[in-house]
């Protein structure tokens, strides 16, 4: 029989041998000990493998029982490479009569978004301008050098010290935006080069952990503003966010803090303490307390080595001017300043948007519901690390940030076509909306606490 006939027989055999599943069956497998997900109508059992997932088991677990096609494409620039890891996990396919989307998600929006992604690829918007990122790194190193020269030349008086602290806080903030680029694999075509430079920037330039950042931040992107899935909205009872949470707290008479005043105490414990206390504690726990000392080549061990190199460099540089205690206080003051910058920029795009329980929206709708933009300008781009294009960044996290403004008009058009609001604000209004949002949620809590 000819070659074509053999192919036909093989195809028929495969068709018989591949199990098919309904969405009802797939959605039962959404537990920590039993996880299935769907990519391009193929069903995968990721229960055991999720522990090995480079992005962490939580982020992949958040899509258990769901279609993860768009999230899979969004996070992985090299689909051929990661596809090799999927093959052994394949257990079947969606039954032919089943829709490609679960939970009644809008298939038309999904289809149009995938066409938009194809357009972005055809426009080479995932192609990196390496000079752009080299200049970003160079200006961070220049800021570090200016800071050292200031205290070296002018001495360690109050004015030179304050100037040096603000310059170093600026370099730390900018290094934070730069590590974000490499962490999202948006610079180099090969993931391994992104991972290597990411460890250098977040470890040696900032003293933080790439592994901690990956596991935390990818969850935020996968399920933004979803309680129990996005760690960025886990406020440890310090704040209540959105509409659902404050009402629930109020009805249950939960009063860990006077939430009707949270828009006021935000200034005292939000921007000042996030990085110097909360993030610092989490990073140490990730690198040391949770570290497996038997496997010295683990990611945690690498992160610890990079972070130690940052502290060695910092203290060698500034102990001669301030002494050990003075240098330690100086470092924490820099973290204090950077924390203000980080909190205001990161919260202006998210905390003001819908924050709720899982609603099982399609990828495009879920990102637009949870994100908003700030108007473009040279300063806004630099100040926020191009996170003023938060919508586009969330839709295409591996797209180099210098191309986000190019895809924005097409995203706006797709929003208009499907009646989805595309929010874009001036910078000052976006910052003020943080306070307005906290105040609104606080009022909802108080009303539910007193009357429900």
Coordinates of C-alpha atoms in Angstrom, one line a residue:
X1 CA 0.0 0.0 0.0
X2 CA 1.2 3.5 -0.7
X3 CA 2.5 6.0 1.8
X4 CA -0.7 7.9 1.9
X5 CA -2.6 4.7 2.8
X6 CA -0.2 4.0 5.7
X7 CA -0.7 7.5 7.0
X8 CA -4.5 7.0 6.9
X9 CA -4.2 3.8 8.8
X10 CA -1.9 5.4 11.4
X11 CA -4.3 8.4 11.8
X12 CA -7.2 6.0 12.2
X13 CA -5.4 4.1 14.9
X14 CA -4.4 7.3 16.8
X15 CA -8.0 8.5 16.6
X16 CA -9.2 5.3 18.3
X17 CA -6.5 5.2 20.9
X18 CA -6.6 8.9 22.1
X19 CA -9.2 9.2 25.0
X20 CA -11.6 12.2 24.9
X21 CA -12.9 14.1 27.8
X22 CA -15.8 16.5 28.5
X23 CA -15.3 19.8 30.3
X24 CA -17.4 18.4 33.1
X25 CA -14.8 15.7 33.7
X26 CA -11.8 18.0 33.3
X27 CA -13.1 20.5 35.8
X28 CA -13.2 17.9 38.5
X29 CA -9.4 17.7 38.3
X30 CA -8.6 21.1 39.8
X31 CA -7.2 20.1 43.2
X32 CA -3.7 20.4 44.5
X33 CA -3.3 16.6 44.3
X34 CA -5.1 16.2 41.0
X35 CA -4.5 18.7 38.2
X36 CA -5.5 18.6 34.6
X37 CA -5.5 21.5 32.1
X38 CA -6.2 22.0 28.4
X39 CA -3.9 23.6 25.8
X40 CA -5.1 23.7 22.1
X41 CA -7.8 21.2 22.9
X42 CA -5.3 18.7 24.3
X43 CA -5.7 17.5 27.8
X44 CA -2.6 17.2 30.1
X45 CA -2.2 15.7 33.6
X46 CA 0.2 18.1 35.3
X47 CA -0.3 16.8 38.8
X48 CA 3.3 15.5 39.4
X49 CA 5.1 17.6 37.0
X50 CA 3.8 20.9 38.3
X51 CA 6.3 20.7 41.2
X52 CA 9.1 20.9 38.6
X53 CA 7.5 23.8 36.7
X54 CA 10.1 26.6 36.5
X55 CA 7.5 29.3 37.1
X56 CA 6.3 27.5 40.2
X57 CA 3.5 25.0 40.8
X58 CA 1.0 27.6 41.9
X59 CA 0.9 29.6 38.7
X60 CA 0.3 26.5 36.6
X61 CA -2.1 25.1 39.2
X62 CA -4.3 28.2 38.9
X63 CA -5.4 26.9 35.5
X64 CA -6.2 23.4 36.7
X65 CA -9.5 22.3 35.2
X66 CA -9.4 25.2 32.6
X67 CA -8.2 26.0 29.1
X68 CA -4.7 27.5 29.5
X69 CA -3.9 28.0 25.8
X70 CA -3.6 31.8 25.9
X71 CA -1.7 31.8 29.2
X72 CA 0.6 29.2 27.8
X73 CA 1.4 31.2 24.8
X74 CA 1.7 34.4 26.7
X75 CA 4.3 33.1 29.1
X76 CA 6.5 31.0 26.8
X77 CA 8.3 32.7 23.9
X78 CA 9.8 29.4 22.7
X79 CA 6.7 27.1 22.3
X80 CA 8.7 24.4 20.5
X81 CA 11.0 24.0 23.5
X82 CA 8.4 23.9 26.2
X83 CA 6.3 21.7 24.0
X84 CA 8.8 18.9 24.7
X85 CA 7.9 18.9 28.3
X86 CA 4.2 18.6 27.5
X87 CA 4.3 15.5 25.4
X88 CA 4.8 13.0 28.3
X89 CA 1.9 14.7 30.1
X90 CA -0.7 14.2 27.4
X91 CA -3.6 12.0 28.4
X92 CA -6.2 12.8 25.7
X93 CA -8.2 15.5 24.0
X94 CA -11.4 17.4 24.3
X95 CA -14.4 15.5 23.0
X96 CA -15.3 16.7 19.5
X97 CA -18.6 18.1 20.6
X98 CA -17.1 20.2 23.4
X99 CA -16.3 23.9 22.9
X100 CA -12.7 25.0 23.0
X101 CA -13.5 27.3 25.9
X102 CA -14.5 26.4 29.4
X103 CA -17.1 28.0 31.7
X104 CA -18.8 29.7 28.8
X105 CA -15.9 32.0 28.0
X106 CA -16.4 34.3 25.0
X107 CA -15.0 32.3 22.0
X108 CA -15.3 35.3 19.6
X109 CA -13.1 37.5 21.8
X110 CA -10.6 34.7 22.2
X111 CA -10.5 34.2 18.4
X112 CA -10.0 37.9 17.8
X113 CA -7.3 38.2 20.4
X114 CA -5.4 35.3 18.9
X115 CA -5.6 37.0 15.5
X116 CA -4.3 40.2 17.2
X117 CA -1.3 38.2 18.6
X118 CA -0.6 36.8 15.1
X119 CA -0.6 40.4 13.8
X120 CA 1.8 41.5 16.5
X121 CA 4.1 38.6 15.5
X122 CA 3.9 39.6 11.9
X123 CA 4.8 43.2 12.8
X124 CA 7.9 41.8 14.6
X125 CA 6.7 43.4 17.9
X126 CA 8.3 40.5 19.8
X127 CA 11.7 41.4 18.4
X128 CA 14.1 43.1 20.8
X129 CA 16.1 46.3 20.3
X130 CA 19.2 45.2 22.3
X131 CA 20.6 48.8 22.3
X132 CA 17.6 49.9 24.2
X133 CA 18.2 47.5 27.0
X134 CA 22.0 48.1 27.0
X135 CA 21.3 51.8 27.5
X136 CA 18.9 51.0 30.4
X137 CA 21.7 49.0 32.1
X138 CA 24.3 51.6 31.4
X139 CA 22.2 54.4 33.0
X140 CA 21.7 52.3 36.1
X141 CA 25.5 51.7 36.4
X142 CA 25.9 55.5 35.8
X143 CA 23.6 56.3 38.6
X144 CA 25.5 53.9 40.9
X145 CA 28.7 55.6 39.9
X146 CA 27.3 59.2 40.5
X147 CA 26.1 58.1 43.9
X148 CA 29.5 56.9 45.0
X149 CA 31.3 59.9 43.5
X150 CA 28.9 62.3 45.4
X151 CA 29.8 60.9 48.8
X152 CA 33.5 60.4 47.9
X153 CA 34.0 64.0 46.6
X154 CA 31.6 65.9 48.9
X155 CA 31.9 63.8 52.1
X156 CA 29.3 62.1 54.3
X157 CA 27.4 65.2 55.5
X158 CA 23.7 65.3 55.5
X159 CA 23.2 66.9 52.1
X160 CA 25.6 64.7 50.1
X161 CA 24.2 61.7 51.9
X162 CA 20.6 62.6 51.0
X163 CA 21.6 63.2 47.4
X164 CA 23.4 59.9 47.3
X165 CA 20.4 58.1 48.8
X166 CA 18.0 59.5 46.3
X167 CA 20.3 58.7 43.4
X168 CA 20.7 55.1 44.6
X169 CA 16.9 54.8 45.2
X170 CA 16.5 55.9 41.6
X171 CA 19.0 53.3 40.4
X172 CA 17.2 50.6 42.5
X173 CA 13.8 51.5 41.0
X174 CA 15.2 51.4 37.5
X175 CA 17.0 48.1 38.1
X176 CA 13.6 46.8 39.4
X177 CA 12.0 47.7 36.0
X178 CA 14.9 46.1 34.1
X179 CA 14.9 42.8 36.0
X180 CA 11.2 42.7 35.3
X181 CA 12.0 42.7 31.5
X182 CA 14.4 39.8 31.8
X183 CA 12.2 38.0 34.2
X184 CA 9.5 38.0 31.6
X185 CA 11.9 36.6 29.0
X186 CA 11.3 39.6 26.8
X187 CA 14.8 40.5 25.9
X188 CA 16.6 37.5 24.4
X189 CA 15.2 34.8 22.2
X190 CA 16.7 32.0 24.3
X191 CA 15.1 31.7 27.8
X192 CA 18.4 30.7 29.4
X193 CA 20.1 34.0 28.6
X194 CA 17.1 35.9 30.0
X195 CA 17.3 33.8 33.2
X196 CA 21.0 34.4 33.5
X197 CA 20.8 38.2 33.1
X198 CA 17.7 38.3 35.3
X199 CA 19.7 36.7 38.2
X200 CA 22.5 39.3 37.7
X201 CA 20.1 42.3 37.7
X202 CA 17.8 41.3 40.5
X203 CA 20.5 39.6 42.5
X204 CA 23.7 41.6 42.0
X205 CA 22.2 44.9 41.4
X206 CA 19.3 44.7 43.9
X207 CA 20.0 41.9 46.4
X208 CA 16.8 40.1 45.7
X209 CA 15.8 36.6 44.5
X210 CA 14.8 35.7 41.0
X211 CA 13.1 32.6 42.1
X212 CA 11.0 34.5 44.6
X213 CA 10.1 37.1 42.0
X214 CA 9.1 34.5 39.4
X215 CA 6.9 32.5 41.6
X216 CA 5.1 35.6 42.9
X217 CA 4.9 37.7 39.8
X218 CA 3.8 35.0 37.3
X219 CA 0.8 34.2 39.6
X220 CA -0.2 37.9 39.4
X221 CA -0.1 37.8 35.6
X222 CA -1.9 34.5 35.3
X223 CA -4.9 35.6 37.5
X224 CA -4.6 39.3 38.1
X225 CA -6.7 40.7 40.9
X226 CA -8.2 37.3 41.7
X227 CA -8.4 36.6 45.5
X228 CA -6.5 33.4 46.6
X229 CA -4.7 33.3 43.2
X230 CA -3.0 36.7 42.8
X231 CA -0.6 37.2 45.7
X232 CA -0.5 41.0 45.0
X233 CA -4.1 41.3 46.4
X234 CA -3.3 39.3 49.5
X235 CA -3.1 42.2 52.0
X236 CA -2.8 40.0 55.1
X237 CA -5.9 41.7 56.6
X238 CA -4.1 45.1 56.5
X239 CA -6.3 46.5 53.7
X240 CA -9.6 45.4 52.1
X241 CA -9.8 45.8 48.3
X242 CA -12.4 46.0 45.7
X243 CA -16.1 45.6 46.5
X244 CA -16.6 41.9 47.4
X245 CA -13.9 41.7 50.1
X246 CA -14.8 44.7 52.2
X247 CA -18.5 43.6 52.2
X248 CA -17.5 40.1 53.3
X249 CA -15.3 41.4 56.0
X250 CA -18.1 43.7 57.2
X251 CA -20.8 41.1 57.2
X252 CA -18.5 38.7 59.2
X253 CA -17.6 41.6 61.6
X254 CA -13.9 41.3 60.8
X255 CA -12.0 44.3 62.1
X256 CA -8.3 43.7 62.2
X257 CA -7.8 47.4 61.5
X258 CA -10.2 50.4 61.1
X259 CA -10.6 49.9 57.4
X260 CA -12.7 53.0 57.0
X261 CA -9.4 54.8 57.6
X262 CA -7.2 52.7 55.4
X263 CA -6.8 55.5 52.8
X264 CA -5.1 57.4 55.6
X265 CA -2.9 54.8 57.2
X266 CA -1.9 53.6 53.7
X267 CA 0.6 56.5 53.8
X268 CA 2.2 55.1 57.0
X269 CA 2.4 51.4 56.3
X270 CA 1.9 51.0 52.5
X271 CA 4.7 52.7 50.5
X272 CA 7.1 53.1 53.4
X273 CA 7.2 49.4 54.5
X274 CA 6.5 47.1 51.6
X275 CA 10.1 46.7 50.3
X276 CA 12.1 47.2 53.5
X277 CA 10.0 44.9 55.6
X278 CA 7.5 42.6 53.9
X279 CA 9.4 41.9 50.6
X280 CA 12.7 41.7 52.5
X281 CA 11.2 39.1 54.8
X282 CA 9.7 37.1 52.0
X283 CA 13.0 37.1 50.0
X284 CA 15.0 35.9 53.0
X285 CA 12.5 33.1 53.7
X286 CA 12.7 32.0 50.0
X287 CA 16.5 32.0 49.8
X288 CA 17.4 30.7 53.2
X289 CA 14.6 29.2 55.3
X290 CA 13.1 27.3 52.4
X291 CA 16.4 26.4 50.9
X292 CA 17.4 22.8 50.2
X293 CA 21.0 22.7 51.4
X294 CA 21.5 19.2 50.0
X295 CA 21.2 20.3 46.4
X296 CA 23.7 23.2 46.2
X297 CA 22.9 23.8 42.6
X298 CA 19.3 24.7 43.2
X299 CA 17.8 28.0 42.1
X300 CA 17.6 29.2 45.7
X301 CA 21.3 28.6 46.2
X302 CA 22.1 30.6 43.0
X303 CA 19.8 33.4 44.1
X304 CA 21.5 33.5 47.5
X305 CA 25.0 33.8 46.0
X306 CA 23.9 36.6 43.7
X307 CA 22.2 38.5 46.6
X308 CA 25.2 38.1 48.8
X309 CA 27.3 39.6 46.1
X310 CA 25.1 42.7 46.1
X311 CA 25.5 43.2 49.9
X312 CA 29.2 42.6 49.8
X313 CA 29.6 45.2 47.1
X314 CA 27.3 47.7 48.9
X315 CA 29.0 47.4 52.3
X316 CA 32.6 47.5 50.8
X317 CA 31.6 50.7 49.0
X318 CA 29.9 52.6 51.9
X319 CA 31.3 51.2 55.2
X320 CA 34.4 53.4 54.7
X321 CA 32.1 56.5 54.7
X322 CA 29.5 55.5 57.3
X323 CA 30.8 52.6 59.3
X324 CA 28.9 49.3 59.7
X325 CA 25.9 50.6 61.5
X326 CA 25.7 53.7 59.4
X327 CA 25.9 51.7 56.1
X328 CA 23.1 49.4 57.3
X329 CA 20.9 52.4 58.2
X330 CA 21.8 54.0 54.9
X331 CA 20.8 50.8 53.0
X332 CA 17.4 50.7 54.7
X333 CA 16.8 54.4 54.0
X334 CA 17.4 53.7 50.3
X335 CA 14.9 50.8 50.5
X336 CA 12.5 53.1 52.2
X337 CA 12.7 55.6 49.3
X338 CA 12.5 53.0 46.6
X339 CA 9.5 51.4 48.3
X340 CA 7.5 54.6 47.8
X341 CA 8.3 54.6 44.1
X342 CA 7.5 51.0 43.6
X343 CA 4.2 51.0 45.5
X344 CA 2.7 54.0 43.8
X345 CA 3.7 52.9 40.3
X346 CA 2.5 49.2 40.7
X347 CA -0.7 50.0 42.4
X348 CA -1.9 52.7 40.1
X349 CA -2.7 50.1 37.4
X350 CA -4.4 47.4 39.5
X351 CA -5.7 48.4 42.9
X352 CA -8.2 50.8 41.3
X353 CA -9.6 48.0 39.0
X354 CA -12.0 45.2 39.7
X355 CA -10.7 42.9 42.4
X356 CA -12.9 39.8 43.0
X357 CA -13.1 36.0 43.2
X358 CA -12.5 33.9 40.2
X359 CA -14.9 34.7 37.4
X360 CA -13.4 32.4 34.6
X361 CA -13.1 35.1 31.9
X362 CA -11.2 34.7 28.7
X363 CA -7.6 35.9 28.7
X364 CA -8.3 39.2 27.0
X365 CA -11.2 40.1 29.2
X366 CA -9.6 39.1 32.4
X367 CA -6.5 41.3 31.7
X368 CA -8.6 44.3 30.7
X369 CA -10.8 44.0 33.8
X370 CA -7.8 44.0 36.1
X371 CA -5.5 46.6 34.4
X372 CA -5.5 50.2 33.2
X373 CA -3.0 52.5 31.5
X374 CA -1.3 55.8 32.2
X375 CA -0.8 58.3 29.4
X376 CA 2.4 58.0 27.4
X377 CA 5.3 60.5 27.8
X378 CA 9.0 60.2 28.0
X379 CA 8.9 60.8 31.7
X380 CA 6.0 58.4 32.3
X381 CA 7.7 55.7 30.3
X382 CA 11.0 56.1 32.3
X383 CA 9.3 56.6 35.7
X384 CA 7.2 53.5 35.4
X385 CA 9.5 51.3 33.4
X386 CA 6.8 51.4 30.6
X387 CA 4.3 49.9 33.1
X388 CA 2.1 52.8 32.0
X389 CA 1.3 50.4 29.2
X390 CA 0.1 47.8 31.8
X391 CA -2.8 46.6 29.6
X392 CA -0.5 45.7 26.7
X393 CA 2.1 44.3 29.0
X394 CA -0.4 42.0 30.6
X395 CA -1.8 40.8 27.3
X396 CA 1.7 40.2 25.9
X397 CA 4.1 39.8 28.8
X398 CA 7.0 38.6 26.6
X399 CA 6.8 41.6 24.3
X400 CA 9.8 44.0 24.7
X401 CA 8.5 47.1 26.5
X402 CA 9.7 49.5 23.8
X403 CA 7.1 48.0 21.4
X404 CA 4.1 48.1 23.7
X405 CA 3.0 51.5 22.4
X406 CA 2.9 50.1 18.9
X407 CA 0.3 47.4 19.7
X408 CA -1.8 49.7 21.9
X409 CA -3.9 51.2 19.1
X410 CA -4.8 47.7 17.9
X411 CA -5.8 46.7 21.5
X412 CA -8.0 49.7 21.7
X413 CA -9.7 48.8 18.5
X414 CA -10.4 45.2 19.7
X415 CA -11.8 46.7 23.0
X416 CA -14.1 49.0 21.0
X417 CA -15.3 46.1 18.8
X418 CA -16.4 44.0 21.8
X419 CA -17.6 46.8 24.1
X420 CA -14.8 46.4 26.6
X421 CA -13.6 49.5 28.5
X422 CA -10.0 50.5 27.8
X423 CA -8.9 52.8 30.6
X424 CA -6.1 55.3 30.2
X425 CA -5.4 58.2 32.6
X426 CA -3.0 61.0 33.3
X427 CA -0.3 60.1 35.8
X428 CA -1.5 62.3 38.7
X429 CA -5.1 61.1 38.4
X430 CA -3.9 57.4 38.4
X431 CA -2.0 58.0 41.6
X432 CA -4.9 59.8 43.3
X433 CA -7.2 57.0 42.3
X434 CA -5.3 54.7 44.6
X435 CA -6.5 56.7 47.6
X436 CA -10.0 57.1 46.2
X437 CA -10.2 53.3 45.7
X438 CA -9.1 52.5 49.3
X439 CA -11.5 55.1 50.6
X440 CA -14.4 53.6 48.7
X441 CA -13.6 50.1 49.8
X442 CA -13.3 51.3 53.4
X443 CA -16.8 52.8 53.3
X444 CA -18.2 49.6 51.9
X445 CA -16.7 47.7 54.8
X446 CA -18.0 50.2 57.4
X447 CA -21.5 50.1 56.0
X448 CA -21.5 46.3 55.9
X449 CA -20.0 46.1 59.4
X450 CA -22.6 48.4 60.9
X451 CA -25.7 47.4 59.1
X452 CA -25.5 43.9 57.7

